[in-house]
XYZ file of C-alpha atoms in Angstrom:
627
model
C 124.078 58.463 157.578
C 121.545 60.784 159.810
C 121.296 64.608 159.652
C 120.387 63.618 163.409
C 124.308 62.653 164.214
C 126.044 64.507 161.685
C 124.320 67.197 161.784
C 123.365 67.914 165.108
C 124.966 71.629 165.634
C 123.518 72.623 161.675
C 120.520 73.721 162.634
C 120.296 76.933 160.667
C 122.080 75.822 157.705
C 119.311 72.923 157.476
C 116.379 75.877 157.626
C 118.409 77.724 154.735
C 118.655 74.406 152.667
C 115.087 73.080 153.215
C 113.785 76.518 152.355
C 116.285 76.504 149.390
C 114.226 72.741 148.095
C 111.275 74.509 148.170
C 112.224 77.576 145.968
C 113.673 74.896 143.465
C 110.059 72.918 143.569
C 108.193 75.749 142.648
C 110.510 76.621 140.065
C 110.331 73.497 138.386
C 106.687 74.205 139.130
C 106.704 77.569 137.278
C 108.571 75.953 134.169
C 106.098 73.579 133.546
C 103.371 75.838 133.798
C 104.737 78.029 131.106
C 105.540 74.806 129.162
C 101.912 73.696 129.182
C 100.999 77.955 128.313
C 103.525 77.454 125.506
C 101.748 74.149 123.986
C 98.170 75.720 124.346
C 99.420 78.757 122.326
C 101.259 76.252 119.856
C 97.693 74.319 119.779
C 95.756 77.434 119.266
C 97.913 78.367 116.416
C 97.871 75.688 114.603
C 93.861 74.987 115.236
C 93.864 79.038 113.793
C 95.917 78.014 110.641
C 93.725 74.744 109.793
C 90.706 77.306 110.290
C 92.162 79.513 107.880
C 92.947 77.288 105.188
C 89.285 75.486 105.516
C 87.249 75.961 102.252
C 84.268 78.231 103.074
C 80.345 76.946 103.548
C 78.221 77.177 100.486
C 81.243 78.868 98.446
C 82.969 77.590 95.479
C 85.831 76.853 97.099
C 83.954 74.151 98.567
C 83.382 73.036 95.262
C 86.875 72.963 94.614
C 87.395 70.850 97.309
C 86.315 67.478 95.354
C 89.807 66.599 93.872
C 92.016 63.870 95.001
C 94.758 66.833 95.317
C 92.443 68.786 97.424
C 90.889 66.361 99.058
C 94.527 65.705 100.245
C 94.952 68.953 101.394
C 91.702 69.346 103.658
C 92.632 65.857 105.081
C 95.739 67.805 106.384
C 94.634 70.305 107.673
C 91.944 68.354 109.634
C 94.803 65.887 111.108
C 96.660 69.745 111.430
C 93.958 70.372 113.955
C 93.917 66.641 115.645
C 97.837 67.287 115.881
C 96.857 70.663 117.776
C 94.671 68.968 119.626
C 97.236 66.387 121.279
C 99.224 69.343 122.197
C 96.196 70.552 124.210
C 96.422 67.040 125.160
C 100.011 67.558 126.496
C 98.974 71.034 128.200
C 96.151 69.663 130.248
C 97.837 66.586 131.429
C 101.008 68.877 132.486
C 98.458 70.990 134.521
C 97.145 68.106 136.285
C 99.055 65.866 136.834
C 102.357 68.044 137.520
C 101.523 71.404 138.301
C 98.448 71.092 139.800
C 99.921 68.119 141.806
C 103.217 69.787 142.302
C 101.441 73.028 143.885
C 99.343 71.048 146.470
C 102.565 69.094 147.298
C 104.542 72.467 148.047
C 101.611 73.508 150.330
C 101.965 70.685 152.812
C 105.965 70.465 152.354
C 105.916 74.140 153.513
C 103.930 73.215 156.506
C 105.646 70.222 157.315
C 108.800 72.081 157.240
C 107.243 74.826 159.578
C 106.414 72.083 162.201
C 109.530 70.060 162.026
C 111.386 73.391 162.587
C 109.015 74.553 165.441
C 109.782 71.526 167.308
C 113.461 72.070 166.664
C 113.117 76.013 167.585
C 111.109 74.498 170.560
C 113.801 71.737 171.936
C 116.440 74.560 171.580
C 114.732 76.927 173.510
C 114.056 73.890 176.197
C 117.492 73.080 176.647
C 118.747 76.827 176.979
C 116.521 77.074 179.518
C 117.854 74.207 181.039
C 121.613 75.330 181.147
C 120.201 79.014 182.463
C 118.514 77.241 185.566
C 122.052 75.131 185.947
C 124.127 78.494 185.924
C 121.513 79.814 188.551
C 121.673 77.374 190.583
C 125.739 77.528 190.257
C 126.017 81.040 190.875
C 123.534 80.400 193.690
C 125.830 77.637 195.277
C 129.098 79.568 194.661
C 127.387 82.933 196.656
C 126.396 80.595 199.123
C 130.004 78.976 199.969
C 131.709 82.521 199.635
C 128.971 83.754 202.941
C 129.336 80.332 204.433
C 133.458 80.888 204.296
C 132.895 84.196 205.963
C 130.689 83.646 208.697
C 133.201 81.276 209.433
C 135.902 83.323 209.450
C 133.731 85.662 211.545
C 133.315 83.970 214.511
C 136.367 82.300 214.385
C 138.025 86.253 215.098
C 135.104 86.863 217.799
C 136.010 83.517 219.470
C 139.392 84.493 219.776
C 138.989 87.842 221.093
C 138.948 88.233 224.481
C 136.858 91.374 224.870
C 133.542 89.716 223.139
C 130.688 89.069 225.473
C 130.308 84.985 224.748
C 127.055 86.239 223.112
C 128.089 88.031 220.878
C 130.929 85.131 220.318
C 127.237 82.150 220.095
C 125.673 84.849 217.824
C 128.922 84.520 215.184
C 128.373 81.038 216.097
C 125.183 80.154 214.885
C 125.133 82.806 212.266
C 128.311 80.790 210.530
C 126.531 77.772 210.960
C 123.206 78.719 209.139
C 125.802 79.612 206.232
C 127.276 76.780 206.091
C 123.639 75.072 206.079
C 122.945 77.215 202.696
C 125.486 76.627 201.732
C 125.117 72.763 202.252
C 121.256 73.321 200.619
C 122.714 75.195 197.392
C 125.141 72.391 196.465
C 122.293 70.417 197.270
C 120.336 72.042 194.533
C 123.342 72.725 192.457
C 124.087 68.710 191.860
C 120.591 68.373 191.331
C 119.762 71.122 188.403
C 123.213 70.120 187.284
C 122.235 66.048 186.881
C 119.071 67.239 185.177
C 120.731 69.493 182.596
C 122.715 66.722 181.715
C 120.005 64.395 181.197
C 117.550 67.267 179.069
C 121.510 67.861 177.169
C 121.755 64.065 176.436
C 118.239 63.616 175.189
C 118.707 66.514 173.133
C 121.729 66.037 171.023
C 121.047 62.206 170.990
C 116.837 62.179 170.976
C 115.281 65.080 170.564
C 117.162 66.714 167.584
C 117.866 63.749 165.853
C 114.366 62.485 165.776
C 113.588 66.340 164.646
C 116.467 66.524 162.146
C 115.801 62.843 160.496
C 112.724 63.754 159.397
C 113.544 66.802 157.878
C 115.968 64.585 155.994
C 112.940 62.202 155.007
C 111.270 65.426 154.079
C 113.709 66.341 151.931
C 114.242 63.264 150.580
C 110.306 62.935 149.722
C 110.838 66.257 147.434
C 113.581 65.287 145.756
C 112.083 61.968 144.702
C 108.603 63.854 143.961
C 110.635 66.355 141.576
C 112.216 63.287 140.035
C 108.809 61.658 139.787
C 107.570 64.883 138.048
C 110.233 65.136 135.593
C 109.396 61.536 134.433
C 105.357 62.246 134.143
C 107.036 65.290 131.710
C 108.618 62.639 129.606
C 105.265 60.332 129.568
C 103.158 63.130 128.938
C 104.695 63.979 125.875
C 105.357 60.097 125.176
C 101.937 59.121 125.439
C 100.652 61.289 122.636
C 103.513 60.082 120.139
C 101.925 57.439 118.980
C 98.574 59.485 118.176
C 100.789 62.288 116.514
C 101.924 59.402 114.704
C 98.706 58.243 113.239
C 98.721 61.740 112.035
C 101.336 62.089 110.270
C 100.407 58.683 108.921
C 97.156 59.514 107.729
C 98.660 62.901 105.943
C 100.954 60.714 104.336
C 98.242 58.471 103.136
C 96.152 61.334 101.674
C 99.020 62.502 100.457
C 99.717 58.955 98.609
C 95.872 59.168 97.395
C 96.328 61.622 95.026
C 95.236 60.372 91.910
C 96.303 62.836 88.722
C 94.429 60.671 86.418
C 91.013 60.919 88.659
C 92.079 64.745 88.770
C 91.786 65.155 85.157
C 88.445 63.367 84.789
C 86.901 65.409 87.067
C 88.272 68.470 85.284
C 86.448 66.903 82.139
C 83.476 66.267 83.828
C 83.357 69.902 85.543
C 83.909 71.551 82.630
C 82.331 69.571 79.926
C 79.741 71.318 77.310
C 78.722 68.743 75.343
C 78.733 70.483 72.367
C 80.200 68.960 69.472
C 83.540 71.121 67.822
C 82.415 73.470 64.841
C 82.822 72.353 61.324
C 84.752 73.211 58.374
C 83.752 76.493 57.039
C 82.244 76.789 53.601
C 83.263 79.421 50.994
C 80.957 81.649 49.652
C 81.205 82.280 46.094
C 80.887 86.141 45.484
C 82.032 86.475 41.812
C 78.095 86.152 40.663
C 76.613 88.802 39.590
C 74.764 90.854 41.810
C 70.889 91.233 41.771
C 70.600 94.814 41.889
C 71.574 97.616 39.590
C 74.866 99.093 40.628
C 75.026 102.886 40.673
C 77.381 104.540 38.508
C 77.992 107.679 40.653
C 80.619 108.065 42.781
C 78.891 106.667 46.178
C 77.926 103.433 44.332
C 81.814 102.887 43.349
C 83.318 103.754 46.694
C 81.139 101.555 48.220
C 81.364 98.819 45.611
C 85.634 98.965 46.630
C 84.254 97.385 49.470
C 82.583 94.521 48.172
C 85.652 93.339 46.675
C 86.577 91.473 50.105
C 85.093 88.109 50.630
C 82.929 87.200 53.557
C 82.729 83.948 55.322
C 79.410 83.242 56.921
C 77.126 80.523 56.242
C 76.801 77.535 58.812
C 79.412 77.946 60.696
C 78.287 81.640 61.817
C 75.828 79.654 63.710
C 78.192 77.354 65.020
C 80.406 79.889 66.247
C 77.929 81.424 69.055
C 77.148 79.164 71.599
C 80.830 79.354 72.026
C 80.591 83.433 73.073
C 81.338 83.967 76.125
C 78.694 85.685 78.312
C 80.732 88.394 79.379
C 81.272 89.420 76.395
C 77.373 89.998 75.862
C 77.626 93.757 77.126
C 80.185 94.638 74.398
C 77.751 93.834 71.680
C 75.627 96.714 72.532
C 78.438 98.899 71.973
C 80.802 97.660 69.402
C 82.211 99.775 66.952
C 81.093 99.971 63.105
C 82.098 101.145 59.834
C 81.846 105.154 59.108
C 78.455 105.835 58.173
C 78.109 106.458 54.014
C 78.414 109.874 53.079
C 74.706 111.740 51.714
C 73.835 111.762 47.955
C 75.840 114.033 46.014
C 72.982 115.809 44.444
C 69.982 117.704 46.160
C 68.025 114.788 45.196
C 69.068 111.161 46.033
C 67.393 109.693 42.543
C 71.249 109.552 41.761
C 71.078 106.698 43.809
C 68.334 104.494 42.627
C 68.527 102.083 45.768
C 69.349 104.511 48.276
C 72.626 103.862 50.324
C 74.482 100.558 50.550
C 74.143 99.102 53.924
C 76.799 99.741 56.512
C 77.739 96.013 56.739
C 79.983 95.996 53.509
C 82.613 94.243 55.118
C 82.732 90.553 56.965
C 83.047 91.694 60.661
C 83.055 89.747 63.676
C 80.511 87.728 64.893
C 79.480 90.117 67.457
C 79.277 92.722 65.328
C 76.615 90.839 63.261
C 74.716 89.786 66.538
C 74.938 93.545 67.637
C 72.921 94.589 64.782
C 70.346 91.304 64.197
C 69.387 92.138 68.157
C 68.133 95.363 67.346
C 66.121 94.272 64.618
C 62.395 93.778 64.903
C 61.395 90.941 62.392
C 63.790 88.854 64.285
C 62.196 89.362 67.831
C 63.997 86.125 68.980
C 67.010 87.573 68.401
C 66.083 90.190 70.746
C 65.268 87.959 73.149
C 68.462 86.216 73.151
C 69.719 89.412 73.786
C 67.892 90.319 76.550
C 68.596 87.186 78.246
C 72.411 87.746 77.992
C 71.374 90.912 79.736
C 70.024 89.244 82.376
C 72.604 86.737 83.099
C 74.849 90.084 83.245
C 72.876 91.171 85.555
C 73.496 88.292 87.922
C 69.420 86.287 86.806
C 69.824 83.643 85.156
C 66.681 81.082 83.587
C 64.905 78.884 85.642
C 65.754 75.921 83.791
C 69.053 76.618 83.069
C 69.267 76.743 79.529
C 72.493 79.866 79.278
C 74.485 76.610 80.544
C 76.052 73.676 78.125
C 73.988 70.529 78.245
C 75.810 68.958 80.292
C 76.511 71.469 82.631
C 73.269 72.215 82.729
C 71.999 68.171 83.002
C 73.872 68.770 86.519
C 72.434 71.564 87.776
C 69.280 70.025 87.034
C 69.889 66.947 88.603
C 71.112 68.703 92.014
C 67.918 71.241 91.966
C 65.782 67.622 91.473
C 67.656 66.587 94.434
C 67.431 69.562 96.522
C 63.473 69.618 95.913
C 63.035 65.983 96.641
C 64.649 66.986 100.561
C 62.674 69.497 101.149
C 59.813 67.119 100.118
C 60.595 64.764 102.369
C 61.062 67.131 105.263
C 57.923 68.513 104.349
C 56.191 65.371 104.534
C 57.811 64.099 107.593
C 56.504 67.718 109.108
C 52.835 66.655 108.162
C 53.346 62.894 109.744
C 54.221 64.498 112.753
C 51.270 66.920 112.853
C 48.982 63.846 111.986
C 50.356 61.441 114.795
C 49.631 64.292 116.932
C 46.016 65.311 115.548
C 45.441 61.862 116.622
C 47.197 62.074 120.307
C 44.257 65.128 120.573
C 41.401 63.433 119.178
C 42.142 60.012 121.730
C 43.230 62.780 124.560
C 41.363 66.402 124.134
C 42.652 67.231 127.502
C 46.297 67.430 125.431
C 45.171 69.900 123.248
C 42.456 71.135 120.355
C 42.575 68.862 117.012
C 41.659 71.401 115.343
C 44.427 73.568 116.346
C 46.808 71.720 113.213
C 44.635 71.886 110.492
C 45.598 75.547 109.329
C 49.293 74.133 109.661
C 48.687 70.641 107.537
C 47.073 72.491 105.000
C 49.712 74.602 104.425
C 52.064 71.591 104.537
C 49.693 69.378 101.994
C 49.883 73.230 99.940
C 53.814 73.397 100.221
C 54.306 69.556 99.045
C 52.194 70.242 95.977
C 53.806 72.804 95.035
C 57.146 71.255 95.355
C 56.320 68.496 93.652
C 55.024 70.601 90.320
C 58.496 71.896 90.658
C 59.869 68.795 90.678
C 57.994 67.538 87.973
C 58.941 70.373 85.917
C 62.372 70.296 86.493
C 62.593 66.291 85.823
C 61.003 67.491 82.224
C 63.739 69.616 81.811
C 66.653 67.618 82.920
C 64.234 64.325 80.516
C 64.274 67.147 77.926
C 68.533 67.703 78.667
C 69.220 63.718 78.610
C 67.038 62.527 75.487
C 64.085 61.290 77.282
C 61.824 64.375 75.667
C 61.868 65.930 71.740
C 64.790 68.401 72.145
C 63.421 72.280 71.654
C 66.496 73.983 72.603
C 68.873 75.209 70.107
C 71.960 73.249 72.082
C 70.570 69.969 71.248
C 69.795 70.389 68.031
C 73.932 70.904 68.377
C 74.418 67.357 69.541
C 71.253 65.529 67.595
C 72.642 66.441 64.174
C 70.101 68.703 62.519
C 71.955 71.398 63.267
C 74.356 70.399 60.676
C 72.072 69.409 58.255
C 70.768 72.953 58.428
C 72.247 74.849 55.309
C 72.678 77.860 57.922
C 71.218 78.443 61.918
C 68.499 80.709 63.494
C 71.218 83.125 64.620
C 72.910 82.907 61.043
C 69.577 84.218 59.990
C 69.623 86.775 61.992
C 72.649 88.019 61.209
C 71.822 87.945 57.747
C 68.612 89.653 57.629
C 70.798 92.362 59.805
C 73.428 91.960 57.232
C 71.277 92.186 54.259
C 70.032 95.680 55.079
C 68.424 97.809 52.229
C 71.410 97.543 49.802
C 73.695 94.442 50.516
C 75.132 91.701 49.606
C 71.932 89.830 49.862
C 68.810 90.204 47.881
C 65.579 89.881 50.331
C 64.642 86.999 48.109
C 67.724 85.395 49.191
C 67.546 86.300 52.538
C 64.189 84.624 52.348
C 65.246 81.835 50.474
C 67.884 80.803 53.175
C 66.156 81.838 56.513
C 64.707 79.088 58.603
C 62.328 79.037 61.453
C 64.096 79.097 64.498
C 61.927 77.090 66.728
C 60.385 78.783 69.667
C 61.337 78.447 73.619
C 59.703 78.067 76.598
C 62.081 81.502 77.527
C 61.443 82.981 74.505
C 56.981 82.656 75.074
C 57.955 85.177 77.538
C 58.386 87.779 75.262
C 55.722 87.690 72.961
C 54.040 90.841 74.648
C 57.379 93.242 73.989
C 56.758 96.621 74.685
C 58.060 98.945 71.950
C 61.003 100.864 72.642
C 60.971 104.037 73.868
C 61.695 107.578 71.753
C 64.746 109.150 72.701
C 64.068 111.955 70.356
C 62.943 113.430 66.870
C 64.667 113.333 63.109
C 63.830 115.372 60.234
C 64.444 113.814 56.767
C 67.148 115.851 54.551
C 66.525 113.514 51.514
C 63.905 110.799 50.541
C 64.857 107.294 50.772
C 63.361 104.500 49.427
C 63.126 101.295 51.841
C 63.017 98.443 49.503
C 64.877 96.008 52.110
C 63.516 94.383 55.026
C 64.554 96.228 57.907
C 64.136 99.196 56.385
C 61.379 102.270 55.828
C 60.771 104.784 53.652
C 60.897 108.366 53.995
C 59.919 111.576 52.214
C 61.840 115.001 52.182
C 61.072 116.899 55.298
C 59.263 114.469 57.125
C 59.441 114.931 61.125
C 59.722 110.840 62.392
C 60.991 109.605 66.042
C 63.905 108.051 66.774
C 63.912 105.378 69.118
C 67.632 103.825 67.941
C 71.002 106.319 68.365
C 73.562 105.441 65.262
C 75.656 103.126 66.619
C 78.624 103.501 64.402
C 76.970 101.500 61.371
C 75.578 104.412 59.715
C 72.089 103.653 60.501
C 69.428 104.791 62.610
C 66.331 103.264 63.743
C 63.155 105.523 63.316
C 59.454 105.004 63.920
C 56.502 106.930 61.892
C 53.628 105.263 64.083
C 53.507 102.303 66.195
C 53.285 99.833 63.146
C 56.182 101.441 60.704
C 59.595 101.908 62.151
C 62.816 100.970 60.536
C 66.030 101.751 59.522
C 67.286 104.800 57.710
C 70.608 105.920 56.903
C 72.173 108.166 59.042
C 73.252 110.653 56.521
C 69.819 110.973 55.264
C 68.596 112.508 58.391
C 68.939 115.472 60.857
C 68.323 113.931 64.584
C 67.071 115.770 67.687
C 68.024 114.244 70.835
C 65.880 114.804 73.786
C 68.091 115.763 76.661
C 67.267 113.015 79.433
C 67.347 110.184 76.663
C 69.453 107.508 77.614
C 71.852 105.341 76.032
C 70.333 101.908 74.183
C 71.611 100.230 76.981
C 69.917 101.384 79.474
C 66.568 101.478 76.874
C 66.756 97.772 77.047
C 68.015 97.068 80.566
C 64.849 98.805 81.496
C 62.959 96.755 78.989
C 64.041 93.787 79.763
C 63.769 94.776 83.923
């Protein structure tokens, strides 16, 4: 079976179908190339989505990140982006070894194909030229016997006439003679072209254009088995990566199979864990004993005696109740709301009232109401401070040392800070070693370069190291101080020691109190004494001991006298002019100062105030103080 024999007269239906191999070469070639565009964009799209779902640098999501669960998760996606990256896999062997390959191979087939037909086009032409010289040569031979028959004829009518001279009769003579000699020569020639044709015809049809023709067939036959070869490196391409996508899929599975609830939920503990111990029972307060003070029989003394009537619950557990405030909630204590402020005296003169107005705290109100008031007040300074640290941590500054976190919370933060310094010790030291080997290289070789030149610069390293390690040292006190090492100071681990509730009440409680107990209370000033403890002091709290007074936001005149027999409190005459320096808040009180070592509290009602125009609000009084 030979295109050669069989096909020997299909000349340009061979050109058409050998052009029509090609076109379905580089359309296979096209396919492929769009495949391998198809898998890049598939790789790039799923390298985009594993990006997208990756937990951020120095974020706490990255925190979040430490669960089996999650952990899980951000094993996915990174086997996500080795799965993508087999796909690019797939794509770039496709291009090589197929399109790439393919291409090159359609290059040479096309010029192949170009020479195989040019020797075709070429033998074609040969042997038409061939038969044109044999149809020459025949019309040549056939022109030559027609004049050859003539001539003859000719002379044989002059011979027979009588009349012609007998030269005129050798003249017709000869004459036919040399005709018949052409036409002798043109058969000659005839027989000759004609014998030659046949021979160019017969290598032709049985040499020339089978030879030609067969390997166009082999041509042909080399492109479809290179397609075919092709379509199989397709399948292995794709079949060599299975095994890899695989181990993918196997490894998601496994983190999948590592999640551990159990772990999960220790962790949560261990994130979230104060370390403070759960409050205790709260006592009752007995308020059926008589009060200490004389009780006014006018009608301001009974309608604020109705609200005595309603028991109060303080005690220890007021103090156990705060470190469990939430910090956000810090801002709403400059602002909560209080009780109407007590109505003045009914006479001109407020003697009707021997003890002046009750204080505006008549009712148990929520803890934050109580801390509102204690912050404000001067005796209690630490209070004040506390405050003014919630302010801070508001404002985004928290305390060196930690101390607005639980202990244990805060034993971790302390720990990683230890850490972080003892890095940047050790880079800093491994800085000077290198500065020292080459101080020496400079000293042995002062061509090299000026000893001298890294002194400034190992200075300021031995400068940098000492000063890290203070900071180290005084944050391993703290976190000593955090895990029992050190006497605790802080008011948290007197929580978890146990003083705290041997304490009959806390610092804050104290506070409160003395805040609570304002000139006419519940609560006697001997009894506020008699129950107050020391809170003891802080390392944060040493930074306050320098307070600046507030600021005046305007003046007061006094409509009635008072008398100020409470702590917290001052007196005031009729018609005295005094500063204000503390807006009512609600409470029915307002803070006042005669000079810079009397101020105090005086009831609202008992005074006329003046506010300058650009005061501000007490919050932004002590945001600037404590700024």
């Amino acid at each position: 079976m030979s295109w050669g024999t069989e096909l020997w007269d299909q000349f340009d239906n061979l050109e058409k179908h050998t052009q029509w191999g090609i076109d379905v070469l580089e359309k296979y070639i096209k396919f492929v190339k769009e495949r391998t565009e198809i898998e890049l964009s598939y790789a790039k799209q799923l390298r985009n989505l594993s990006k997208k779902y990756q937990p951020k640098k120095n974020s706490k999501e990255e925190e979040e990140y430490r669960y089996t669960s999650t952990k899980a998760f951000l094993a996915t996606l990174n086997e996500m982006n080795d799965y993508a990256g087999q796909h690019e896999v797939i794509s770039e062997n496709m291009t090589s070894l197929i399109t790439g390959e393919l291409t090159r191979y359609v290059q040479e087939l096309k010029q192949e194909r170009k020479s195989h037909f040019h020797d075709g086009r070429k033998a074609q032409q040969h042997i038409e030229t061939c038969w044109k010289q044999l149809e020459a040569s025949k019309r040549r031979f056939e022109r030559d016997c027609k004049e050859a028959d003539r001539a003859q004829q000719y002379f044989e009518k002059m011979d027979a006439d009588i009349n012609v001279t007998k030269a005129d009769v050798e003249k017709a003579r000869q004459q036919a003679q040399l005709r018949h000699q052409m036409a002798e020569d043109s058969k000659a020639e005839y027989c000759s072209t004609l014998q030659k044709f046949n021979s160019e015809q017969h290598d032709h049809y049985y040499t020339h254009i089978p030879n030609i023709f067969q390997k166009i067939q082999e041509m042909e036959e080399r492109r479809i088995v290179r397609i075919g070869e092709s379509m199989k490196t397709f399948a292995d391409v794709d079949r060599q990566v299975i095994p890899i996508i695989g181990k993918c899929l196997d490894e998601i599975t496994k983190a999948a199979e590592s999640i551990d609830h159990k772990n999960d939920s220790q962790m949560v503990i261990e994130a979230f864990k104060s370390g403070f111990e759960p409050p205790g029972d709260v006592d009752f307060e007995d308020f059926t004993q008589p009060m200490k003070r004389t009780v006014s029989e006018s009608s301001l003394s009974n309608s604020r005696g109705d609200g005595k009537s309603e028991p109060k619950f303080g005690g220890k557990s007021k103090g156990k109740l705060w470190p469990f405030i939430k910090k956000n909630k810090l801002m709403s204590l400059l602002t909560s709301p209080h009780q109407p402020p007590p109505p003045p005296p009914a006479s001109a003169s407020p003697s009707a009232v021997p003890n002046g107005p009750q204080s505006p705290k008549q009712q148990k109100e929520p803890l934050s109401h109580r801390f509102n008031e204690f912050m404000t007040s001067k005796p209690k300074i630490h209070c004040f401070r506390s405050l003014k640290r919630g302010l801070s941590l508001k404002l985004g500054a928290g305390p060196e040392d930690f101390s607005n976190l639980p202990p244990e919370q805060r034993r971790k933060k302390l720990q990683q800070k230890v850490d972080e310094l003892n890095k940047d010790i050790q880079k800093e030291m491994d800085q000077r070693d290198a500065l020292t080997k080459m101080k020496d290289v400079y000293i042995k070789n002062p061509q090299m370069g000026d000893p001298a030149s890294v002194d400034h610069r190992l200075a300021e390293l031995g400068q940098n190291i000492e000063k890290l390690r203070l900071e180290v040292q005084k944050f391993e006190g703290w976190l000593a101080e955090v895990e029992g090492r050190l006497p605790m100071r802080t008011e948290q681990a007197r929580r978890q020691s146990g003083l705290y509730e041997a304490q009959n009440t806390s610092a804050v409680n104290s506070c409160a109190q003395d805040r609570e107990s304002s000139p006419d209370g519940s609560y006697t000033e001997e009894q506020s004494q008699e129950t107050e403890m020391k809170v003891p002091a802080t390392d944060f709290d040493d930074e306050f001991d320098d307070e600046e007074p507030l600021p005046t936001i305007g003046t007061c005149k006094a409509l009635y006298t008072f008398e100020g027999q409470n702590e917290g409190t001052i007196s005031v005459a009729e018609g005295e002019m005094l500063y204000v320096i503390e807006e009512d808040k609600g409470d029915g009180w307002t803070r006042i100062r005669r000079n810079e070592d009397e101020e105090g509290y005086v009831p609202t009602s008992y005074v006329e105030v003046y506010l300058d125009k650009n005061a501000k609000d007490v919050y932004k009084s002590l945001q600037k103080i404590s700024e």
